[in-house]
CSV table of C-alpha atoms in Angstrom, one decimal:
chain,number,residue,atom,x,y,z
A,4,MET,CA,19.5,2.5,13.4
A,5,LEU,CA,17.4,0.6,10.9
A,6,PHE,CA,18.0,-2.7,12.6
A,7,LEU,CA,17.2,-1.3,16.1
A,8,CYS,CA,14.1,0.4,14.9
A,9,THR,CA,12.9,-2.7,13.1
A,10,LEU,CA,13.6,-4.9,16.2
A,11,LEU,CA,11.8,-2.4,18.4
A,12,HIS,CA,8.8,-2.4,15.9
A,13,LEU,CA,8.5,-6.1,16.2
A,14,ALA,CA,8.7,-5.8,20.1
A,15,VAL,CA,6.2,-3.0,20.4
A,16,ASP,CA,3.6,-4.7,18.2
A,17,GLY,CA,4.3,-8.0,19.9
A,18,VAL,CA,3.7,-6.5,23.4
A,19,CYS,CA,0.3,-5.0,22.2
A,20,GLY,CA,-0.8,-8.1,20.5
A,21,ALA,CA,0.3,-10.5,23.4
A,22,ALA,CA,-1.4,-8.2,26.0
A,23,LEU,CA,-4.6,-7.9,23.9
A,24,ALA,CA,-4.6,-11.7,23.4
A,25,ALA,CA,-4.0,-12.5,27.1
A,26,TYR,CA,-7.2,-10.3,27.8
A,27,ALA,CA,-9.3,-11.9,25.0
A,28,VAL,CA,-8.8,-15.6,26.0
A,29,GLN,CA,-10.3,-14.9,29.5
A,30,GLU,CA,-13.1,-12.5,28.4
A,31,PRO,CA,-16.3,-14.4,27.9
A,32,ASP,CA,-18.2,-11.6,26.1
A,33,PHE,CA,-17.1,-11.4,22.4
A,34,ALA,CA,-18.7,-7.9,22.2
A,35,ASN,CA,-16.3,-6.7,24.9
A,36,ILE,CA,-13.2,-8.0,23.1
A,37,VAL,CA,-14.3,-6.3,19.9
A,38,TYR,CA,-15.0,-3.0,21.7
A,39,HIS,CA,-11.5,-2.9,23.3
A,40,PHE,CA,-9.8,-4.2,20.3
A,41,HIS,CA,-11.3,-1.4,18.3
A,42,LEU,CA,-10.5,1.3,21.0
A,43,TYR,CA,-7.0,0.1,20.9
A,44,SER,CA,-6.8,0.4,17.0
A,45,LEU,CA,-8.5,3.9,17.1
A,46,ILE,CA,-6.0,5.2,19.4
A,47,ALA,CA,-3.0,3.4,17.9
A,48,PHE,CA,-3.8,4.2,14.3
A,49,GLY,CA,-6.1,7.2,14.5
A,50,GLY,CA,-3.9,9.2,17.0
A,51,GLN,CA,-0.8,9.0,14.8
A,52,TRP,CA,-1.5,12.1,12.7
A,53,LEU,CA,-1.9,14.3,15.8
A,54,THR,CA,1.3,12.9,17.5
A,55,GLY,CA,3.1,13.3,14.1
A,56,TRP,CA,2.0,16.9,13.8
A,57,ALA,CA,3.2,17.5,17.3
A,58,LEU,CA,6.4,15.8,16.9
A,59,ASP,CA,7.1,17.6,13.5
A,60,ARG,CA,7.0,20.8,15.4
A,61,LYS,CA,9.2,19.5,18.4
A,62,MET,CA,11.8,17.3,16.9
A,63,ASN,CA,13.7,17.2,20.1
A,64,TRP,CA,10.9,15.3,21.7
A,65,ILE,CA,11.4,12.2,19.5
A,66,LEU,CA,14.0,10.5,21.5
A,67,PRO,CA,12.3,11.2,25.0
A,68,GLY,CA,9.1,9.8,23.3
A,69,LEU,CA,10.9,6.7,22.3
A,70,ALA,CA,12.3,6.3,25.8
A,71,LEU,CA,8.7,6.6,27.1
A,72,VAL,CA,7.3,3.8,25.0
A,73,PRO,CA,8.6,0.9,27.0
A,74,LEU,CA,7.1,2.5,30.2
A,75,LEU,CA,3.7,3.0,28.7
A,76,LEU,CA,3.8,-0.6,27.3
A,77,GLY,CA,5.0,-2.0,30.6
A,78,LEU,CA,2.1,-0.4,32.4
A,79,GLY,CA,-0.3,-1.6,29.5
A,80,VAL,CA,0.4,-5.3,30.1
A,81,MET,CA,-0.5,-5.1,33.7
A,82,PRO,CA,-4.0,-6.5,34.0
A,83,GLY,CA,-4.5,-4.8,37.4
A,84,PHE,CA,-5.3,-1.6,35.7
A,85,GLY,CA,-8.3,-2.8,33.9
A,86,ILE,CA,-8.7,-3.6,30.2
A,87,LEU,CA,-9.8,0.0,29.4
A,88,ALA,CA,-6.6,1.7,30.8
A,89,GLN,CA,-4.7,-1.2,29.2
A,90,ALA,CA,-6.1,-0.5,25.7
A,91,VAL,CA,-5.5,3.1,26.2
A,92,LEU,CA,-1.9,2.8,27.4
A,93,LEU,CA,-1.0,0.2,24.7
A,94,GLY,CA,-2.6,2.4,22.1
A,95,VAL,CA,-0.8,5.5,23.1
A,96,GLY,CA,2.5,3.6,23.4
A,97,ASN,CA,2.1,2.1,20.0
A,98,CYS,CA,1.1,5.4,18.5
A,99,VAL,CA,4.1,7.4,19.9
A,100,PHE,CA,6.5,4.6,18.8
A,101,HIS,CA,5.2,4.4,15.2
A,102,VAL,CA,5.5,8.1,14.8
A,103,ALA,CA,8.8,8.8,16.4
A,104,ALA,CA,10.5,5.9,14.7
A,105,GLY,CA,8.8,6.6,11.4
A,106,ILE,CA,10.0,10.2,11.5
A,107,MET,CA,13.5,9.0,12.2
A,108,ILE,CA,13.5,6.5,9.4
A,109,LEU,CA,11.9,8.8,6.8
A,110,ARG,CA,14.5,11.4,7.6
A,111,ARG,CA,17.5,9.3,7.8
A,112,TYR,CA,16.9,7.0,4.9
A,113,PRO,CA,16.0,8.7,1.6
A,114,ASN,CA,15.5,5.4,-0.2
A,115,TYR,CA,12.4,2.9,-0.2
A,116,THR,CA,14.2,0.1,1.4
A,117,GLY,CA,14.5,1.8,4.8
A,118,PRO,CA,10.8,2.5,5.4
A,119,GLY,CA,10.0,-1.0,3.8
A,120,VAL,CA,12.3,-2.9,6.1
A,121,PHE,CA,11.0,-0.8,9.1
A,122,VAL,CA,7.4,-1.5,8.7
A,123,SER,CA,7.8,-5.2,7.8
A,124,SER,CA,8.5,-6.5,11.3
A,125,GLY,CA,5.4,-5.1,12.9
A,126,ALA,CA,3.2,-7.9,11.3
A,127,ILE,CA,5.5,-10.6,12.6
A,128,GLY,CA,5.4,-9.1,16.2
A,129,LEU,CA,1.7,-8.8,16.2
A,130,GLY,CA,1.3,-12.3,14.8
A,131,LEU,CA,3.6,-13.8,17.4
A,132,GLY,CA,1.9,-11.9,20.2
A,133,ILE,CA,-1.9,-12.3,19.1
A,134,ASN,CA,-1.3,-16.0,18.5
A,135,ARG,CA,0.3,-16.3,21.9
A,136,ILE,CA,3.4,-17.9,20.4
A,137,CYS,CA,5.5,-15.6,22.4
A,138,GLY,CA,4.3,-13.9,25.7
A,139,ALA,CA,4.1,-10.2,26.6
A,140,ALA,CA,7.0,-10.5,29.0
A,141,PHE,CA,9.5,-11.7,26.3
A,142,PHE,CA,8.4,-8.9,24.0
A,143,LEU,CA,8.6,-6.2,26.8
A,144,CYS,CA,12.2,-7.3,27.6
A,145,LEU,CA,13.1,-7.2,23.8
A,146,CYS,CA,11.4,-3.7,23.7
A,147,ILE,CA,13.4,-2.4,26.7
A,148,ALA,CA,16.6,-3.8,25.4
A,149,ALA,CA,16.0,-2.3,21.9
A,150,ALA,CA,14.7,1.1,23.1
A,151,LEU,CA,17.6,1.6,25.4
A,152,SER,CA,20.1,0.5,22.7
A,153,LEU,CA,18.5,3.0,20.2
A,154,PHE,CA,18.3,5.7,22.8
A,155,PHE,CA,22.1,5.5,23.7
A,156,CYS,CA,23.1,4.9,20.1
A,157,GLU,CA,21.3,8.2,19.1
A,158,SER,CA,22.3,10.0,22.2
A,159,ARG,CA,26.1,9.3,21.5
A,160,LYS,CA,25.6,11.1,18.3
A,161,SER,CA,24.2,14.0,20.3
A,162,PRO,CA,26.5,16.8,19.4
A,163,SER,CA,26.1,16.3,15.7
A,164,LEU,CA,22.7,15.0,16.0
A,165,LYS,CA,21.5,17.9,18.1
A,166,ILE,CA,23.0,20.2,15.7
A,167,GLY,CA,21.5,18.2,13.0
A,168,GLU,CA,18.1,18.2,14.8
A,169,THR,CA,18.2,21.9,15.7
A,170,GLU,CA,19.2,22.7,12.1
A,171,ALA,CA,16.5,20.3,11.0
A,172,ALA,CA,14.1,21.7,13.5
A,173,GLY,CA,15.0,25.2,12.4
A,174,ALA,CA,14.7,24.2,8.8
A,175,GLY,CA,11.5,22.4,9.8
A,176,GLU,CA,10.1,25.5,11.3
A,177,LYS,CA,11.0,27.6,8.3
A,178,GLU,CA,9.8,24.9,6.0
A,179,ALA,CA,6.6,24.7,8.0
A,180,GLU,CA,6.2,28.3,7.6
A,181,THR,CA,6.5,28.1,3.9
A,182,SER,CA,5.0,24.7,3.7
A,183,SER,CA,1.5,26.1,3.6
A,184,ALA,CA,2.6,28.3,0.6
A,185,SER,CA,4.9,25.7,-1.0
A,186,LEU,CA,2.3,22.8,-0.5
A,187,SER,CA,0.9,23.2,-4.0
A,188,TRP,CA,-2.3,21.9,-5.2
A,189,ALA,CA,-0.4,19.3,-7.1
A,190,SER,CA,1.2,17.9,-3.9
A,191,ALA,CA,-2.1,18.0,-2.2
A,192,GLY,CA,-3.6,16.0,-5.1
A,193,ALA,CA,-0.9,13.6,-4.9
A,194,GLY,CA,-1.2,13.2,-1.2
A,195,ILE,CA,-5.0,12.5,-1.6
A,196,LEU,CA,-4.3,9.9,-4.2
A,197,LEU,CA,-1.8,8.2,-2.0
A,198,LEU,CA,-4.1,8.2,0.9
A,199,LEU,CA,-6.6,6.7,-1.3
A,200,CYS,CA,-4.1,4.0,-2.2
A,201,VAL,CA,-3.6,3.4,1.5
A,202,THR,CA,-7.2,3.2,2.3
A,203,LEU,CA,-7.6,0.5,-0.5
A,204,ARG,CA,-4.8,-1.4,1.1
A,205,GLY,CA,-6.5,-1.4,4.4
A,206,PHE,CA,-9.4,-3.2,2.7
A,207,GLY,CA,-7.6,-5.4,0.3
A,208,GLY,CA,-4.2,-6.1,2.0
A,209,ALA,CA,-5.5,-8.2,4.8
A,210,GLY,CA,-5.5,-11.5,2.9
A,211,GLY,CA,-7.8,-14.4,3.6
A,212,VAL,CA,-7.9,-17.4,5.9
A,213,SER,CA,-4.7,-19.3,6.2
A,214,TYR,CA,-4.2,-22.7,7.8
A,215,HIS,CA,-1.1,-21.5,9.6
A,216,ALA,CA,-1.3,-18.8,12.1
A,217,MET,CA,2.1,-17.1,11.0
A,218,LEU,CA,1.6,-17.5,7.3
A,219,LEU,CA,-0.2,-14.3,6.7
A,220,PRO,CA,1.9,-12.1,8.9
A,221,CYS,CA,5.1,-13.5,7.1
A,222,VAL,CA,3.4,-12.7,3.8
A,223,PHE,CA,2.7,-9.1,5.1
A,224,ALA,CA,6.2,-8.6,6.1
A,225,THR,CA,7.7,-10.0,3.1
A,226,GLY,CA,5.5,-7.8,0.9
A,227,LYS,CA,6.4,-4.6,2.8
A,228,ALA,CA,10.1,-5.2,2.7
A,229,LEU,CA,10.1,-6.6,-0.9
A,230,GLY,CA,8.2,-3.4,-2.1
A,231,GLY,CA,11.0,-1.2,-0.8
A,232,VAL,CA,13.9,-3.4,-2.1
A,233,CYS,CA,12.3,-3.8,-5.4
A,234,CYS,CA,11.7,-0.1,-5.9
A,235,ASP,CA,15.4,0.7,-5.1
A,236,ALA,CA,16.6,-2.0,-7.4
A,237,ILE,CA,14.2,-1.7,-10.5
A,238,GLY,CA,12.7,1.8,-10.1
A,239,TYR,CA,9.4,3.2,-9.2
A,240,ARG,CA,7.4,2.8,-12.4
A,241,ARG,CA,8.5,-0.8,-13.0
A,242,THR,CA,7.8,-1.7,-9.3
A,243,ILE,CA,4.1,-0.5,-9.6
A,244,ALA,CA,3.7,-2.3,-12.8
A,245,PHE,CA,5.2,-5.5,-11.2
A,246,ILE,CA,2.7,-5.0,-8.3
A,247,PHE,CA,-0.2,-4.7,-10.7
A,248,ILE,CA,0.8,-7.8,-12.8
A,249,LEU,CA,1.2,-9.8,-9.6
A,250,SER,CA,-2.2,-8.7,-8.4
A,251,PHE,CA,-3.7,-9.6,-11.7
A,252,ALA,CA,-2.0,-13.1,-11.6
A,253,ALA,CA,-3.4,-13.5,-8.0
A,254,LEU,CA,-6.9,-12.8,-9.3
A,255,GLU,CA,-6.5,-15.2,-12.2
A,256,LEU,CA,-5.2,-18.1,-10.1
A,257,PRO,CA,-8.6,-19.5,-9.0
A,258,PHE,CA,-9.7,-19.7,-12.8
A,259,LEU,CA,-6.8,-21.9,-13.5
A,260,PRO,CA,-6.9,-25.8,-13.2
A,261,LEU,CA,-4.6,-26.1,-10.3
A,262,ARG,CA,-6.6,-28.5,-8.2
A,263,GLY,CA,-7.5,-26.0,-5.5
A,264,VAL,CA,-4.0,-24.5,-5.0
A,265,GLY,CA,-5.3,-21.3,-6.6
A,266,ASP,CA,-8.0,-20.9,-4.0
A,267,TRP,CA,-5.6,-20.5,-1.0
A,268,LEU,CA,-2.6,-19.1,-3.0
A,269,SER,CA,-4.7,-16.2,-4.4
A,270,PRO,CA,-5.5,-14.2,-1.3
A,271,LEU,CA,-1.9,-14.7,-0.2
A,272,LEU,CA,-0.5,-13.4,-3.4
A,273,LEU,CA,-2.9,-10.5,-3.4
A,274,ALA,CA,-1.9,-9.6,0.2
A,275,LEU,CA,1.8,-9.7,-0.8
A,276,ALA,CA,1.0,-7.4,-3.7
A,277,PHE,CA,-1.1,-4.9,-1.7
A,278,ASN,CA,1.5,-4.8,1.0
A,279,MET,CA,4.3,-4.1,-1.4
A,280,THR,CA,2.9,-0.6,-1.9
A,281,MET,CA,3.4,0.4,1.7
A,282,PRO,CA,7.1,1.7,1.4
A,283,LEU,CA,6.2,3.5,-1.9
A,284,THR,CA,3.2,5.4,-0.4
A,285,LEU,CA,5.1,6.2,2.8
A,286,ARG,CA,8.1,7.7,0.8
A,287,LEU,CA,5.9,9.6,-1.7
A,288,LEU,CA,3.7,11.0,1.1
A,289,HIS,CA,6.9,12.3,2.8
A,290,GLY,CA,7.8,13.7,-0.6
A,291,CYS,CA,4.6,15.6,-0.7
A,292,CYS,CA,5.3,17.5,2.4
A,293,PRO,CA,9.0,16.9,3.4
A,294,ALA,CA,8.6,19.4,6.3
A,295,CYS,CA,6.0,17.2,8.0
A,296,PRO,CA,7.2,13.4,8.0
A,297,GLY,CA,5.3,12.7,11.1
A,298,LEU,CA,2.0,14.1,10.0
A,299,MET,CA,2.3,12.3,6.7
A,300,PHE,CA,3.2,9.0,8.4
A,301,GLY,CA,0.3,9.4,10.8
A,302,LEU,CA,-2.2,10.3,7.9
A,303,ALA,CA,-1.2,7.1,6.1
A,304,ALA,CA,-1.7,5.0,9.4
A,305,GLY,CA,-5.0,6.6,9.9
A,306,CYS,CA,-6.2,5.7,6.5
A,307,LEU,CA,-5.8,1.9,7.4
A,308,LEU,CA,-8.7,2.3,10.0
A,309,PRO,CA,-11.7,2.3,7.6
A,310,GLY,CA,-10.3,-1.1,6.3
A,311,ALA,CA,-9.9,-2.3,9.8
A,312,PHE,CA,-13.5,-1.3,10.8
A,313,TRP,CA,-15.5,-2.0,7.7
A,314,ARG,CA,-13.7,-4.6,5.8
A,315,GLU,CA,-16.5,-7.1,5.9
A,316,SER,CA,-19.3,-4.5,5.1
A,317,LEU,CA,-17.9,-2.8,2.1
A,318,ALA,CA,-17.6,-5.1,-0.9
A,319,VAL,CA,-15.4,-3.6,-3.7
A,320,LEU,CA,-14.4,-5.8,-6.5
A,321,PRO,CA,-10.7,-6.6,-6.2
A,322,GLN,CA,-10.3,-6.0,-10.0
A,323,ILE,CA,-11.5,-2.4,-9.4
A,324,MET,CA,-9.1,-2.0,-6.4
A,325,ILE,CA,-6.0,-3.1,-8.2
A,326,VAL,CA,-6.8,-0.8,-11.1
A,327,VAL,CA,-7.4,2.2,-8.9
A,328,GLN,CA,-4.5,1.5,-6.8
A,329,PHE,CA,-2.2,1.3,-9.8
A,330,LEU,CA,-3.4,4.4,-11.3
A,331,SER,CA,-3.2,6.2,-8.0
A,332,LEU,CA,0.3,5.3,-7.5
A,333,PHE,CA,1.2,6.2,-11.1
A,334,LEU,CA,-0.4,9.6,-11.0
A,335,ALA,CA,1.1,10.4,-7.6
A,336,GLY,CA,4.6,9.3,-8.6
A,337,ALA,CA,4.3,11.4,-11.7
A,338,ILE,CA,3.3,14.4,-9.6
A,339,VAL,CA,5.8,14.0,-6.9
A,340,ARG,CA,8.6,13.4,-9.5
A,341,ARG,CA,7.8,16.5,-11.5
A,342,ALA,CA,7.7,18.4,-8.2
A,343,GLY,CA,11.5,17.4,-8.0
A,344,VAL,CA,11.4,15.5,-4.8
B,7,MET,CA,-17.1,-19.6,-19.8
B,8,GLU,CA,-13.4,-19.8,-19.0
B,9,THR,CA,-12.7,-20.4,-22.6
B,10,ALA,CA,-14.8,-17.6,-23.6
B,11,ARG,CA,-13.1,-15.2,-21.3
B,12,TRP,CA,-9.7,-16.0,-22.6
B,13,SER,CA,-10.7,-16.2,-26.3
B,14,THR,CA,-12.3,-12.7,-26.1
B,15,ALA,CA,-9.1,-11.4,-24.5
B,16,LEU,CA,-6.9,-13.1,-27.1
B,17,LEU,CA,-9.0,-11.9,-29.9
B,18,THR,CA,-8.9,-8.3,-28.6
B,19,ALA,CA,-5.0,-8.6,-28.4
B,20,GLY,CA,-5.0,-10.1,-31.9
B,21,ILE,CA,-6.7,-7.0,-33.3
B,22,GLU,CA,-4.9,-4.3,-31.2
B,23,THR,CA,-1.3,-5.5,-31.4
B,24,PRO,CA,-0.9,-5.3,-35.2
B,25,LEU,CA,-2.6,-1.9,-35.1
B,26,PHE,CA,-0.1,-0.8,-32.4
B,27,TYR,CA,2.7,-2.1,-34.7
B,28,LEU,CA,1.3,0.0,-37.6
B,29,PHE,CA,1.5,3.2,-35.3
B,30,GLY,CA,5.3,2.9,-35.5
B,31,TYR,CA,6.1,0.8,-32.5
B,32,ARG,CA,8.0,-1.8,-34.3
B,33,ARG,CA,10.1,-3.5,-31.5
B,34,ILE,CA,9.0,-6.9,-30.8
B,35,GLY,CA,9.5,-6.4,-27.0
B,36,ASP,CA,7.1,-3.5,-27.2
B,37,CYS,CA,4.6,-5.4,-29.0
B,38,LEU,CA,4.8,-8.3,-26.7
B,39,TRP,CA,4.4,-6.1,-23.7
B,40,PHE,CA,1.4,-4.3,-25.5
B,41,ALA,CA,-0.3,-7.7,-26.1
B,42,LEU,CA,0.1,-8.8,-22.4
B,43,ILE,CA,-1.1,-5.4,-21.2
B,44,ASN,CA,-4.2,-5.9,-23.6
B,45,ILE,CA,-5.0,-9.3,-22.4
B,46,MET,CA,-4.9,-8.2,-18.7
B,47,SER,CA,-7.0,-5.2,-19.2
B,48,ASN,CA,-9.5,-7.1,-21.2
B,49,LEU,CA,-9.8,-9.8,-18.7
B,50,LEU,CA,-10.3,-7.3,-15.8
B,51,LEU,CA,-12.8,-5.2,-17.8
B,52,ASN,CA,-14.9,-8.3,-18.6
B,53,ASP,CA,-14.7,-9.4,-15.0
B,54,VAL,CA,-15.9,-6.1,-13.8
B,55,LEU,CA,-18.7,-5.8,-16.4
B,56,ARG,CA,-19.9,-9.4,-15.6
B,57,ALA,CA,-20.2,-8.4,-11.8
B,58,ALA,CA,-21.8,-5.0,-12.5
B,59,PRO,CA,-25.6,-4.5,-12.7
B,60,LEU,CA,-25.6,-3.8,-16.5
B,61,GLU,CA,-29.4,-3.4,-16.8
B,62,LEU,CA,-29.0,0.0,-14.9
B,63,CYS,CA,-26.9,1.7,-17.6
B,64,PHE,CA,-25.3,-0.6,-20.1
B,65,TRP,CA,-23.7,1.9,-22.4
B,66,GLY,CA,-22.6,4.1,-19.5
B,67,MET,CA,-20.8,1.2,-17.8
B,68,MET,CA,-19.4,0.0,-21.1
B,69,LEU,CA,-17.9,3.5,-22.0
B,70,SER,CA,-16.6,4.3,-18.6
B,71,GLY,CA,-15.0,0.8,-18.6
B,72,GLU,CA,-13.4,1.4,-22.0
B,73,PHE,CA,-12.1,4.8,-20.9
B,74,ALA,CA,-10.6,3.3,-17.8
B,75,VAL,CA,-8.9,0.6,-20.0
B,76,VAL,CA,-7.4,3.2,-22.2
B,77,VAL,CA,-6.0,5.2,-19.2
B,78,LEU,CA,-4.8,1.9,-17.7
B,79,GLU,CA,-3.0,0.7,-20.9
B,80,PHE,CA,-1.4,4.1,-21.4
B,81,ALA,CA,0.0,4.0,-17.9
B,82,LEU,CA,1.2,0.5,-18.1
B,83,CYS,CA,2.8,1.2,-21.5
B,84,LEU,CA,4.8,4.1,-19.9
B,85,CYS,CA,5.9,1.9,-17.0
B,86,LEU,CA,6.8,-1.2,-18.9
B,87,MET,CA,8.2,0.1,-22.3
B,88,PRO,CA,10.9,2.8,-21.6
B,89,SER,CA,11.6,2.8,-25.2
B,90,VAL,CA,8.4,4.5,-26.2
B,91,ARG,CA,8.9,7.6,-24.0
B,92,PRO,CA,11.2,9.5,-26.3
B,93,SER,CA,8.7,9.2,-29.1
B,94,GLY,CA,6.3,11.3,-27.1
B,95,ASN,CA,3.5,10.5,-24.7
B,96,GLY,CA,0.9,12.1,-26.9
B,97,ARG,CA,1.7,9.8,-29.7
B,98,LEU,CA,1.6,6.8,-27.4
B,99,PHE,CA,-1.8,7.9,-26.0
B,100,LEU,CA,-3.1,8.4,-29.5
B,101,ALA,CA,-2.0,4.8,-30.4
B,102,VAL,CA,-3.6,3.3,-27.4
B,103,PHE,CA,-6.9,5.3,-27.9
B,104,CYS,CA,-7.1,4.4,-31.7
B,105,THR,CA,-6.3,0.6,-31.1
B,106,ASN,CA,-9.0,0.5,-28.3
B,107,LEU,CA,-11.5,2.4,-30.4
B,108,VAL,CA,-11.1,0.0,-33.4
B,109,SER,CA,-11.4,-3.1,-31.3
B,110,PHE,CA,-14.5,-1.6,-29.5
B,111,LEU,CA,-16.1,-0.9,-32.9
B,112,CYS,CA,-15.4,-4.4,-34.0
B,113,GLY,CA,-17.1,-5.7,-30.9
B,114,VAL,CA,-20.1,-3.5,-31.5
B,115,VAL,CA,-20.3,-4.7,-35.2
B,116,TRP,CA,-20.0,-8.2,-34.1
B,117,ALA,CA,-22.7,-7.9,-31.3
B,118,LEU,CA,-25.0,-6.2,-33.9
B,119,SER,CA,-24.5,-8.9,-36.3
B,120,LEU,CA,-25.4,-11.5,-33.8
B,121,ALA,CA,-28.6,-9.6,-32.8
């Protein structure tokens, strides 16, 4: 399932990137491009918490939701609908996919590698699509094939899965009833710290200018997958310390006499380090409120929006960002571990 | 400027690491990690202070920066030195706080002697 979800993630983000790029190259007004890209981001990222909240209550909507994604994206790539409808359709399709697949991954894989590998492929798909290396038709075919495979694989398990889902849904409802009571102040505090960390990643994890179109997406993907694998291999505390040391090394590189190598390597290493925190924050956010994986996944996605909109206008020193990020992860990890999750 | 950055960081590590050793953390690995953590935190603090508008509130910025350094070093020690945990977090925090206090006071005395 992890492979199919990862492939589907690549295809979904690829369709969205390719469709928006196809619009952008024939639109003469730059302001229009920015407006529609922002509208798409707002729906795709900002709508995830609401979709997640709904899917947490109706777990049996997850598979139908996933099956709906290729249809929404298929309609979204058709220029005949107009760019406004396209942006909305692509945004909704992207939003539903991320939350539905995110819930499945968070519930099925209790480790860090699962979420890390799942989220890694999106950047590659988006990079391939937005740089017009692959077209929307290719990604749409891939999306349909992967979605159908996932749907049938999961449906074949239907008796056990349905029981599992019913039990989970029943447990989810019970947990949801008790979650408001059991969601302690400590868990809420840990959640806020983790969301702060995600917001910082939105500002600092975007890297700089690279000379090759696919270099940054590959760095993002590597960072996300590496974060999960590292955490499972060497433990949470050592991983966050490693991320901090890597970020520090990235900030020191421009000061070293490396004949300009440090100037382009530094933002890449910093982006790698920031992206390594993604599976950690996702897993811990789920740990803060295990009954609501969709809501937590959606809140994490929503916290990336400030970075997407105001990255240029808010100047925070990267030195402060890496310290705050490390301390937030450290405190949140300690709280969640103490809570026994 | 680059030499000054590193010499300040190395000097701070040179003061704090022996003190850390005197607090009972005798493993060579722990002391090396502590020295590395010290160098990193010192370079970061000086970079932040250099970029901050110090004329507004010099001592406020300095003290909050030092407090952040103590918390950061304590957290990094817990992450990177598993052997120190059994001896107690309180003792480790005290060691980190005292070593930083001593190096801070050394810095103040040095600055006053220059003035």
